Amino acid sequence: MAKILHVSDKHVTIYIKIRGKMQHGGKRMDKHLNSIVINNSDTIVKDWLVEVSKNRHNDYTSAISEDLFESTNREFVNVIFSSLEKQGITSELDDFSEKLINLGWPLSYLTDGLQAFRRVTINFILSQSEKVDSDHLSKVLDMVDNWVDPIINQLVNEYSGSWEHIVSLQRVALQELSAPLIPVMENITIMPLIGTIDTERAKLIMENLLEGVIKHNADVVLIDITGVPVVDTMVAHHIIQAAEAVRLIGSTCILVGIRPEIAQTIVNLGIDLGKFPTKSSLRKGFQAALEMTNRKIVHEKGSDEGIESLLDSLNGE
Amino acid sequence: MRIPILKLHNYLLISIQTDLDDKTAIQFQEDLLSKIHKSGATGVVIDLTSVDIIDSFIAKVLGDVVTMSDLMGAKVVLTGIQPAVAMTLIDLGIHLKDVQTALDLEQGLIKLRQELEE
Amino acid sequence: MDFQSCVKINREWDIVGARQIGREHAKKIGFGTVDQARIATAISELARNIYLYADTGKICFEIINEIDRKGLWILAVDNGPGIADISQVMEDGFSTSGGLGAGLPGVKRLMDQFDIISETGKGTEIRTVKWVRK
């Protein structure tokens, strides 16, 4: 009767102690153990599926359909076995992890699955063994670790690589969004600001603003703060500084989009915005900008008449 | 080292092309004022496109020269202040409040003409 | 701390020399043009203070390479009369030389870190750091 050992986390510490002595035999996988695993893959897979399904109800995968969960588990376990057969990381593993990343499955599905796999496999091998001494135990643990660990490493690398990639893309996207400059007309440029402004962003805004004024040769630049949720002393200070800097390089700044509550906070905080022009809406600001550049909006007579005659003809009916 | 001052009709044009040290700046202040006195110019454009540093001393000299010229009846416009220089001035807390500015020499001349016609 | 390079401030022209060297350092480390101007201006202010109040002193530069950030460390040392009331010189608009009074508080705003140690009769030491923005 084979001795069934319950393998728990405790064994990890035992293993580490033993490994110190056994290092020289470590990396090479034991052929005999390999064949036990490969020949009994069906049993191991069955046990593993039971283990994985246990986790299913109380976590992230519970929202996934039964079919998809089943088929993904099958694919997963195939990938694990193929890496044993081929003795290393396979392209199937890359494909599989890429697929899961795209599906948005959490990394913990994979790491939990692999941990379950480690437990199941070790239990199985030990249950097949005649005698279990520390030498044998360390061999088994070594073999399973050499098999499972590279897969875990590879998956973690894939996942974190993908996260880093996404974060860096988002950072670039955010930076592009954070201080856009729109040249709407010769000599008139608009900078719409949306979202919270911190010191870092304020610096970026000022740099973009000044470079943009030079680049577009803008006589007037409108800063639209309609989309800035809170204007406190700090934000107001940065905006005033930007406007002062714009004046120094020889252009004029109009602050537009001042909502009633922002006007209230500005006055209540005692911030002096009197030094440069402000307007409640972008439209009014734009009109002021046109006046400053000696232009104005002229309504064409022709189109007005067209509409009037159209209205007349409608009335006539 | 001296900064050349060019005369064009009623205007004086100065383009500062060098890293200003204190002596050059003071010398420039004297030269400009005596040139205004001699020529009777009514407008001055100082172009700073090639200046990449204005510290508090140079800023003071420039601010002073604007006020002094004004006393002598000549309006001054500073043009072409670089964005980096403008930001540095703001950080230093220097706003050059009473100084007229324009994007470039051309705009500066337009601004002067408008001011003088008024 | 062993500083890489120092510039002696003895004559007025040394102010220009110091800021040019500072700008070169800043460029080499990877500062943008705006921060280069900030650093050069800060050096100009520090060097002028030495020239005006202490006659002689030096400005030293050290490139900081940390795991997660890079920066330029600037040290301004003189053996001048020292500053009696530091909080007073750090006030905007305070000046004994007829300047704009923007010097030291301005340097503090231009840079990211700013420390000043001064002892009357012995001299002044200002250490200031600018970090490269990521």
PDB file of N, CA and C in Angstrom, chain A residues 188-255:
ATOM      1  N   ILE A 188      -4.913  83.326 -33.639  1.00  0.00           N
ATOM      2  CA  ILE A 188      -5.722  82.988 -32.461  1.00  0.00           C
ATOM      3  C   ILE A 188      -5.602  81.492 -32.180  1.00  0.00           C
ATOM      4  N   THR A 189      -5.256  81.164 -30.948  1.00  0.00           N
ATOM      5  CA  THR A 189      -5.062  79.767 -30.571  1.00  0.00           C
ATOM      6  C   THR A 189      -5.835  79.496 -29.290  1.00  0.00           C
ATOM      7  N   ILE A 190      -6.368  78.271 -29.185  1.00  0.00           N
ATOM      8  CA  ILE A 190      -7.142  77.910 -27.996  1.00  0.00           C
ATOM      9  C   ILE A 190      -6.483  76.742 -27.277  1.00  0.00           C
ATOM     10  N   MET A 191      -6.404  76.815 -25.961  1.00  0.00           N
ATOM     11  CA  MET A 191      -5.965  75.668 -25.174  1.00  0.00           C
ATOM     12  C   MET A 191      -7.089  75.263 -24.225  1.00  0.00           C
ATOM     13  N   PRO A 192      -7.808  74.189 -24.573  1.00  0.00           N
ATOM     14  CA  PRO A 192      -8.849  73.706 -23.669  1.00  0.00           C
ATOM     15  C   PRO A 192      -8.236  72.826 -22.589  1.00  0.00           C
ATOM     16  N   LEU A 193      -8.533  73.120 -21.342  1.00  0.00           N
ATOM     17  CA  LEU A 193      -7.998  72.305 -20.257  1.00  0.00           C
ATOM     18  C   LEU A 193      -9.118  71.470 -19.650  1.00  0.00           C
ATOM     19  N   ILE A 194      -8.846  70.181 -19.486  1.00  0.00           N
ATOM     20  CA  ILE A 194      -9.846  69.282 -18.921  1.00  0.00           C
ATOM     21  C   ILE A 194      -9.203  68.488 -17.797  1.00  0.00           C
ATOM     22  N   GLY A 195      -9.890  68.424 -16.660  1.00  0.00           N
ATOM     23  CA  GLY A 195      -9.407  67.600 -15.556  1.00  0.00           C
ATOM     24  C   GLY A 195      -8.571  68.375 -14.564  1.00  0.00           C
ATOM     25  N   THR A 196      -8.125  67.634 -13.571  1.00  0.00           N
ATOM     26  CA  THR A 196      -7.395  68.243 -12.463  1.00  0.00           C
ATOM     27  C   THR A 196      -6.010  68.712 -12.899  1.00  0.00           C
ATOM     28  N   ILE A 197      -5.609  69.857 -12.375  1.00  0.00           N
ATOM     29  CA  ILE A 197      -4.280  70.385 -12.698  1.00  0.00           C
ATOM     30  C   ILE A 197      -3.396  70.299 -11.458  1.00  0.00           C
ATOM     31  N   ASP A 198      -2.292  69.558 -11.566  1.00  0.00           N
ATOM     32  CA  ASP A 198      -1.322  69.548 -10.472  1.00  0.00           C
ATOM     33  C   ASP A 198      -0.068  70.293 -10.933  1.00  0.00           C
ATOM     34  N   THR A 199       0.901  70.393 -10.046  1.00  0.00           N
ATOM     35  CA  THR A 199       2.097  71.193 -10.353  1.00  0.00           C
ATOM     36  C   THR A 199       2.801  70.669 -11.600  1.00  0.00           C
ATOM     37  N   GLU A 200       2.925  69.346 -11.672  1.00  0.00           N
ATOM     38  CA  GLU A 200       3.623  68.728 -12.804  1.00  0.00           C
ATOM     39  C   GLU A 200       2.927  69.098 -14.116  1.00  0.00           C
ATOM     40  N   ARG A 201       1.592  68.956 -14.107  1.00  0.00           N
ATOM     41  CA  ARG A 201       0.839  69.235 -15.321  1.00  0.00           C
ATOM     42  C   ARG A 201       0.861  70.721 -15.639  1.00  0.00           C
ATOM     43  N   ALA A 202       0.836  71.532 -14.584  1.00  0.00           N
ATOM     44  CA  ALA A 202       0.854  72.980 -14.807  1.00  0.00           C
ATOM     45  C   ALA A 202       2.119  73.384 -15.554  1.00  0.00           C
ATOM     46  N   LYS A 203       3.245  72.749 -15.221  1.00  0.00           N
ATOM     47  CA  LYS A 203       4.496  73.054 -15.910  1.00  0.00           C
ATOM     48  C   LYS A 203       4.402  72.682 -17.374  1.00  0.00           C
ATOM     49  N   LEU A 204       3.840  71.498 -17.614  1.00  0.00           N
ATOM     50  CA  LEU A 204       3.684  71.018 -18.987  1.00  0.00           C
ATOM     51  C   LEU A 204       2.772  71.955 -19.773  1.00  0.00           C
ATOM     52  N   ILE A 205       1.683  72.395 -19.117  1.00  0.00           N
ATOM     53  CA  ILE A 205       0.747  73.305 -19.759  1.00  0.00           C
ATOM     54  C   ILE A 205       1.464  74.584 -20.155  1.00  0.00           C
ATOM     55  N   MET A 206       2.242  75.126 -19.214  1.00  0.00           N
ATOM     56  CA  MET A 206       2.927  76.388 -19.503  1.00  0.00           C
ATOM     57  C   MET A 206       3.907  76.215 -20.666  1.00  0.00           C
ATOM     58  N   GLU A 207       4.662  75.116 -20.657  1.00  0.00           N
ATOM     59  CA  GLU A 207       5.624  74.908 -21.737  1.00  0.00           C
ATOM     60  C   GLU A 207       4.927  74.773 -23.088  1.00  0.00           C
ATOM     61  N   ASN A 208       3.889  73.929 -23.124  1.00  0.00           N
ATOM     62  CA  ASN A 208       3.152  73.753 -24.386  1.00  0.00           C
ATOM     63  C   ASN A 208       2.542  75.060 -24.868  1.00  0.00           C
ATOM     64  N   LEU A 209       1.996  75.804 -23.900  1.00  0.00           N
ATOM     65  CA  LEU A 209       1.339  77.060 -24.223  1.00  0.00           C
ATOM     66  C   LEU A 209       2.330  78.023 -24.882  1.00  0.00           C
ATOM     67  N   LEU A 210       3.494  78.196 -24.261  1.00  0.00           N
ATOM     68  CA  LEU A 210       4.457  79.169 -24.770  1.00  0.00           C
ATOM     69  C   LEU A 210       5.061  78.712 -26.102  1.00  0.00           C
ATOM     70  N   GLU A 211       5.431  77.417 -26.164  1.00  0.00           N
ATOM     71  CA  GLU A 211       5.976  76.909 -27.426  1.00  0.00           C
ATOM     72  C   GLU A 211       4.944  77.068 -28.543  1.00  0.00           C
ATOM     73  N   GLY A 212       3.671  76.789 -28.188  1.00  0.00           N
ATOM     74  CA  GLY A 212       2.596  76.859 -29.176  1.00  0.00           C
ATOM     75  C   GLY A 212       2.368  78.281 -29.671  1.00  0.00           C
ATOM     76  N   VAL A 213       2.441  79.237 -28.748  1.00  0.00           N
ATOM     77  CA  VAL A 213       2.244  80.641 -29.128  1.00  0.00           C
ATOM     78  C   VAL A 213       3.302  81.048 -30.155  1.00  0.00           C
ATOM     79  N   ILE A 214       4.561  80.630 -29.905  1.00  0.00           N
ATOM     80  CA  ILE A 214       5.641  80.946 -30.832  1.00  0.00           C
ATOM     81  C   ILE A 214       5.410  80.228 -32.172  1.00  0.00           C
ATOM     82  N   LYS A 215       5.079  78.945 -32.076  1.00  0.00           N
ATOM     83  CA  LYS A 215       4.941  78.124 -33.276  1.00  0.00           C
ATOM     84  C   LYS A 215       3.820  78.638 -34.179  1.00  0.00           C
ATOM     85  N   HIS A 216       2.674  78.965 -33.575  1.00  0.00           N
ATOM     86  CA  HIS A 216       1.525  79.402 -34.372  1.00  0.00           C
ATOM     87  C   HIS A 216       1.477  80.911 -34.520  1.00  0.00           C
ATOM     88  N   ASN A 217       2.479  81.597 -33.986  1.00  0.00           N
ATOM     89  CA  ASN A 217       2.534  83.046 -34.078  1.00  0.00           C
ATOM     90  C   ASN A 217       1.223  83.675 -33.592  1.00  0.00           C
ATOM     91  N   ALA A 218       0.792  83.239 -32.418  1.00  0.00           N
ATOM     92  CA  ALA A 218      -0.525  83.634 -31.921  1.00  0.00           C
ATOM     93  C   ALA A 218      -0.464  84.964 -31.179  1.00  0.00           C
ATOM     94  N   ASP A 219      -1.293  85.919 -31.611  1.00  0.00           N
ATOM     95  CA  ASP A 219      -1.399  87.194 -30.899  1.00  0.00           C
ATOM     96  C   ASP A 219      -2.241  87.039 -29.647  1.00  0.00           C
ATOM     97  N   VAL A 220      -3.250  86.174 -29.768  1.00  0.00           N
ATOM     98  CA  VAL A 220      -4.146  85.951 -28.638  1.00  0.00           C
ATOM     99  C   VAL A 220      -4.252  84.452 -28.399  1.00  0.00           C
ATOM    100  N   VAL A 221      -4.181  84.063 -27.147  1.00  0.00           N
ATOM    101  CA  VAL A 221      -4.393  82.660 -26.822  1.00  0.00           C
ATOM    102  C   VAL A 221      -5.472  82.565 -25.747  1.00  0.00           C
ATOM    103  N   LEU A 222      -6.453  81.696 -26.016  1.00  0.00           N
ATOM    104  CA  LEU A 222      -7.577  81.525 -25.087  1.00  0.00           C
ATOM    105  C   LEU A 222      -7.334  80.271 -24.264  1.00  0.00           C
ATOM    106  N   ILE A 223      -7.364  80.411 -22.941  1.00  0.00           N
ATOM    107  CA  ILE A 223      -7.285  79.228 -22.083  1.00  0.00           C
ATOM    108  C   ILE A 223      -8.698  78.940 -21.591  1.00  0.00           C
ATOM    109  N   ASP A 224      -9.200  77.770 -21.978  1.00  0.00           N
ATOM    110  CA  ASP A 224     -10.581  77.421 -21.628  1.00  0.00           C
ATOM    111  C   ASP A 224     -10.569  76.472 -20.432  1.00  0.00           C
ATOM    112  N   ILE A 225     -11.115  76.933 -19.293  1.00  0.00           N
ATOM    113  CA  ILE A 225     -11.088  76.091 -18.093  1.00  0.00           C
ATOM    114  C   ILE A 225     -12.471  75.511 -17.782  1.00  0.00           C
ATOM    115  N   THR A 226     -13.334  75.455 -18.806  1.00  0.00           N
ATOM    116  CA  THR A 226     -14.665  74.867 -18.591  1.00  0.00           C
ATOM    117  C   THR A 226     -14.549  73.469 -17.985  1.00  0.00           C
ATOM    118  N   GLY A 227     -13.554  72.713 -18.421  1.00  0.00           N
ATOM    119  CA  GLY A 227     -13.440  71.324 -17.984  1.00  0.00           C
ATOM    120  C   GLY A 227     -12.585  71.109 -16.752  1.00  0.00           C
ATOM    121  N   VAL A 228     -12.191  72.193 -16.099  1.00  0.00           N
ATOM    122  CA  VAL A 228     -11.401  72.031 -14.876  1.00  0.00           C
ATOM    123  C   VAL A 228     -12.351  72.031 -13.688  1.00  0.00           C
ATOM    124  N   PRO A 229     -12.472  70.911 -12.989  1.00  0.00           N
ATOM    125  CA  PRO A 229     -13.501  70.795 -11.948  1.00  0.00           C
ATOM    126  C   PRO A 229     -13.291  71.747 -10.767  1.00  0.00           C
ATOM    127  N   VAL A 230     -12.057  71.890 -10.310  1.00  0.00           N
ATOM    128  CA  VAL A 230     -11.808  72.710  -9.127  1.00  0.00           C
ATOM    129  C   VAL A 230     -10.711  73.730  -9.427  1.00  0.00           C
ATOM    130  N   VAL A 231     -11.000  74.981  -9.148  1.00  0.00           N
ATOM    131  CA  VAL A 231      -9.965  76.001  -9.265  1.00  0.00           C
ATOM    132  C   VAL A 231      -9.648  76.506  -7.865  1.00  0.00           C
ATOM    133  N   ASP A 232      -8.574  75.996  -7.279  1.00  0.00           N
ATOM    134  CA  ASP A 232      -8.170  76.481  -5.958  1.00  0.00           C
ATOM    135  C   ASP A 232      -7.041  77.487  -6.137  1.00  0.00           C
ATOM    136  N   THR A 233      -6.482  77.940  -5.024  1.00  0.00           N
ATOM    137  CA  THR A 233      -5.414  78.952  -5.133  1.00  0.00           C
ATOM    138  C   THR A 233      -4.254  78.439  -5.974  1.00  0.00           C
ATOM    139  N   MET A 234      -3.936  77.128  -5.818  1.00  0.00           N
ATOM    140  CA  MET A 234      -2.798  76.572  -6.531  1.00  0.00           C
ATOM    141  C   MET A 234      -3.038  76.614  -8.041  1.00  0.00           C
ATOM    142  N   VAL A 235      -4.214  76.137  -8.455  1.00  0.00           N
ATOM    143  CA  VAL A 235      -4.530  76.121  -9.883  1.00  0.00           C
ATOM    144  C   VAL A 235      -4.558  77.555 -10.429  1.00  0.00           C
ATOM    145  N   ALA A 236      -5.222  78.450  -9.672  1.00  0.00           N
ATOM    146  CA  ALA A 236      -5.304  79.843 -10.112  1.00  0.00           C
ATOM    147  C   ALA A 236      -3.906  80.440 -10.250  1.00  0.00           C
ATOM    148  N   HIS A 237      -3.049  80.124  -9.282  1.00  0.00           N
ATOM    149  CA  HIS A 237      -1.674  80.617  -9.300  1.00  0.00           C
ATOM    150  C   HIS A 237      -0.960  80.174 -10.580  1.00  0.00           C
ATOM    151  N   HIS A 238      -1.115  78.894 -10.922  1.00  0.00           N
ATOM    152  CA  HIS A 238      -0.470  78.383 -12.136  1.00  0.00           C
ATOM    153  C   HIS A 238      -1.018  79.061 -13.385  1.00  0.00           C
ATOM    154  N   ILE A 239      -2.336  79.265 -13.403  1.00  0.00           N
ATOM    155  CA  ILE A 239      -2.934  79.892 -14.578  1.00  0.00           C
ATOM    156  C   ILE A 239      -2.457  81.339 -14.718  1.00  0.00           C
ATOM    157  N   ILE A 240      -2.391  82.030 -13.586  1.00  0.00           N
ATOM    158  CA  ILE A 240      -1.914  83.413 -13.626  1.00  0.00           C
ATOM    159  C   ILE A 240      -0.469  83.460 -14.118  1.00  0.00           C
ATOM    160  N   GLN A 241       0.353  82.538 -13.612  1.00  0.00           N
ATOM    161  CA  GLN A 241       1.747  82.501 -14.048  1.00  0.00           C
ATOM    162  C   GLN A 241       1.854  82.252 -15.545  1.00  0.00           C
ATOM    163  N   ALA A 242       1.012  81.318 -16.025  1.00  0.00           N
ATOM    164  CA  ALA A 242       1.042  81.021 -17.458  1.00  0.00           C
ATOM    165  C   ALA A 242       0.675  82.273 -18.252  1.00  0.00           C
ATOM    166  N   ALA A 243      -0.358  82.983 -17.771  1.00  0.00           N
ATOM    167  CA  ALA A 243      -0.799  84.186 -18.480  1.00  0.00           C
ATOM    168  C   ALA A 243       0.289  85.257 -18.468  1.00  0.00           C
ATOM    169  N   GLU A 244       0.982  85.388 -17.331  1.00  0.00           N
ATOM    170  CA  GLU A 244       2.078  86.362 -17.238  1.00  0.00           C
ATOM    171  C   GLU A 244       3.197  86.009 -18.211  1.00  0.00           C
ATOM    172  N   ALA A 245       3.521  84.720 -18.269  1.00  0.00           N
ATOM    173  CA  ALA A 245       4.589  84.279 -19.173  1.00  0.00           C
ATOM    174  C   ALA A 245       4.199  84.536 -20.625  1.00  0.00           C
ATOM    175  N   VAL A 246       2.915  84.295 -20.937  1.00  0.00           N
ATOM    176  CA  VAL A 246       2.433  84.561 -22.294  1.00  0.00           C
ATOM    177  C   VAL A 246       2.615  86.039 -22.635  1.00  0.00           C
ATOM    178  N   ARG A 247       2.330  86.897 -21.656  1.00  0.00           N
ATOM    179  CA  ARG A 247       2.496  88.325 -21.900  1.00  0.00           C
ATOM    180  C   ARG A 247       3.972  88.677 -22.153  1.00  0.00           C
ATOM    181  N   LEU A 248       4.854  88.029 -21.407  1.00  0.00           N
ATOM    182  CA  LEU A 248       6.285  88.319 -21.565  1.00  0.00           C
ATOM    183  C   LEU A 248       6.784  87.973 -22.966  1.00  0.00           C
ATOM    184  N   ILE A 249       6.303  86.880 -23.534  1.00  0.00           N
ATOM    185  CA  ILE A 249       6.779  86.552 -24.874  1.00  0.00           C
ATOM    186  C   ILE A 249       6.064  87.371 -25.939  1.00  0.00           C
ATOM    187  N   GLY A 250       5.129  88.223 -25.540  1.00  0.00           N
ATOM    188  CA  GLY A 250       4.577  89.180 -26.482  1.00  0.00           C
ATOM    189  C   GLY A 250       3.209  88.832 -27.032  1.00  0.00           C
ATOM    190  N   SER A 251       2.468  87.997 -26.293  1.00  0.00           N
ATOM    191  CA  SER A 251       1.133  87.639 -26.744  1.00  0.00           C
ATOM    192  C   SER A 251       0.141  87.977 -25.626  1.00  0.00           C
ATOM    193  N   THR A 252      -1.144  87.770 -25.874  1.00  0.00           N
ATOM    194  CA  THR A 252      -2.145  88.075 -24.853  1.00  0.00           C
ATOM    195  C   THR A 252      -2.952  86.831 -24.529  1.00  0.00           C
ATOM    196  N   CYS A 253      -3.292  86.706 -23.260  1.00  0.00           N
ATOM    197  CA  CYS A 253      -3.994  85.531 -22.797  1.00  0.00           C
ATOM    198  C   CYS A 253      -5.389  85.928 -22.334  1.00  0.00           C
ATOM    199  N   ILE A 254      -6.410  85.194 -22.782  1.00  0.00           N
ATOM    200  CA  ILE A 254      -7.757  85.424 -22.258  1.00  0.00           C
ATOM    201  C   ILE A 254      -8.205  84.139 -21.570  1.00  0.00           C
ATOM    202  N   LEU A 255      -8.665  84.278 -20.337  1.00  0.00           N
ATOM    203  CA  LEU A 255      -9.130  83.116 -19.600  1.00  0.00           C
ATOM    204  C   LEU A 255     -10.639  82.988 -19.810  1.00  0.00           C
TER     205      LEU A 255
END
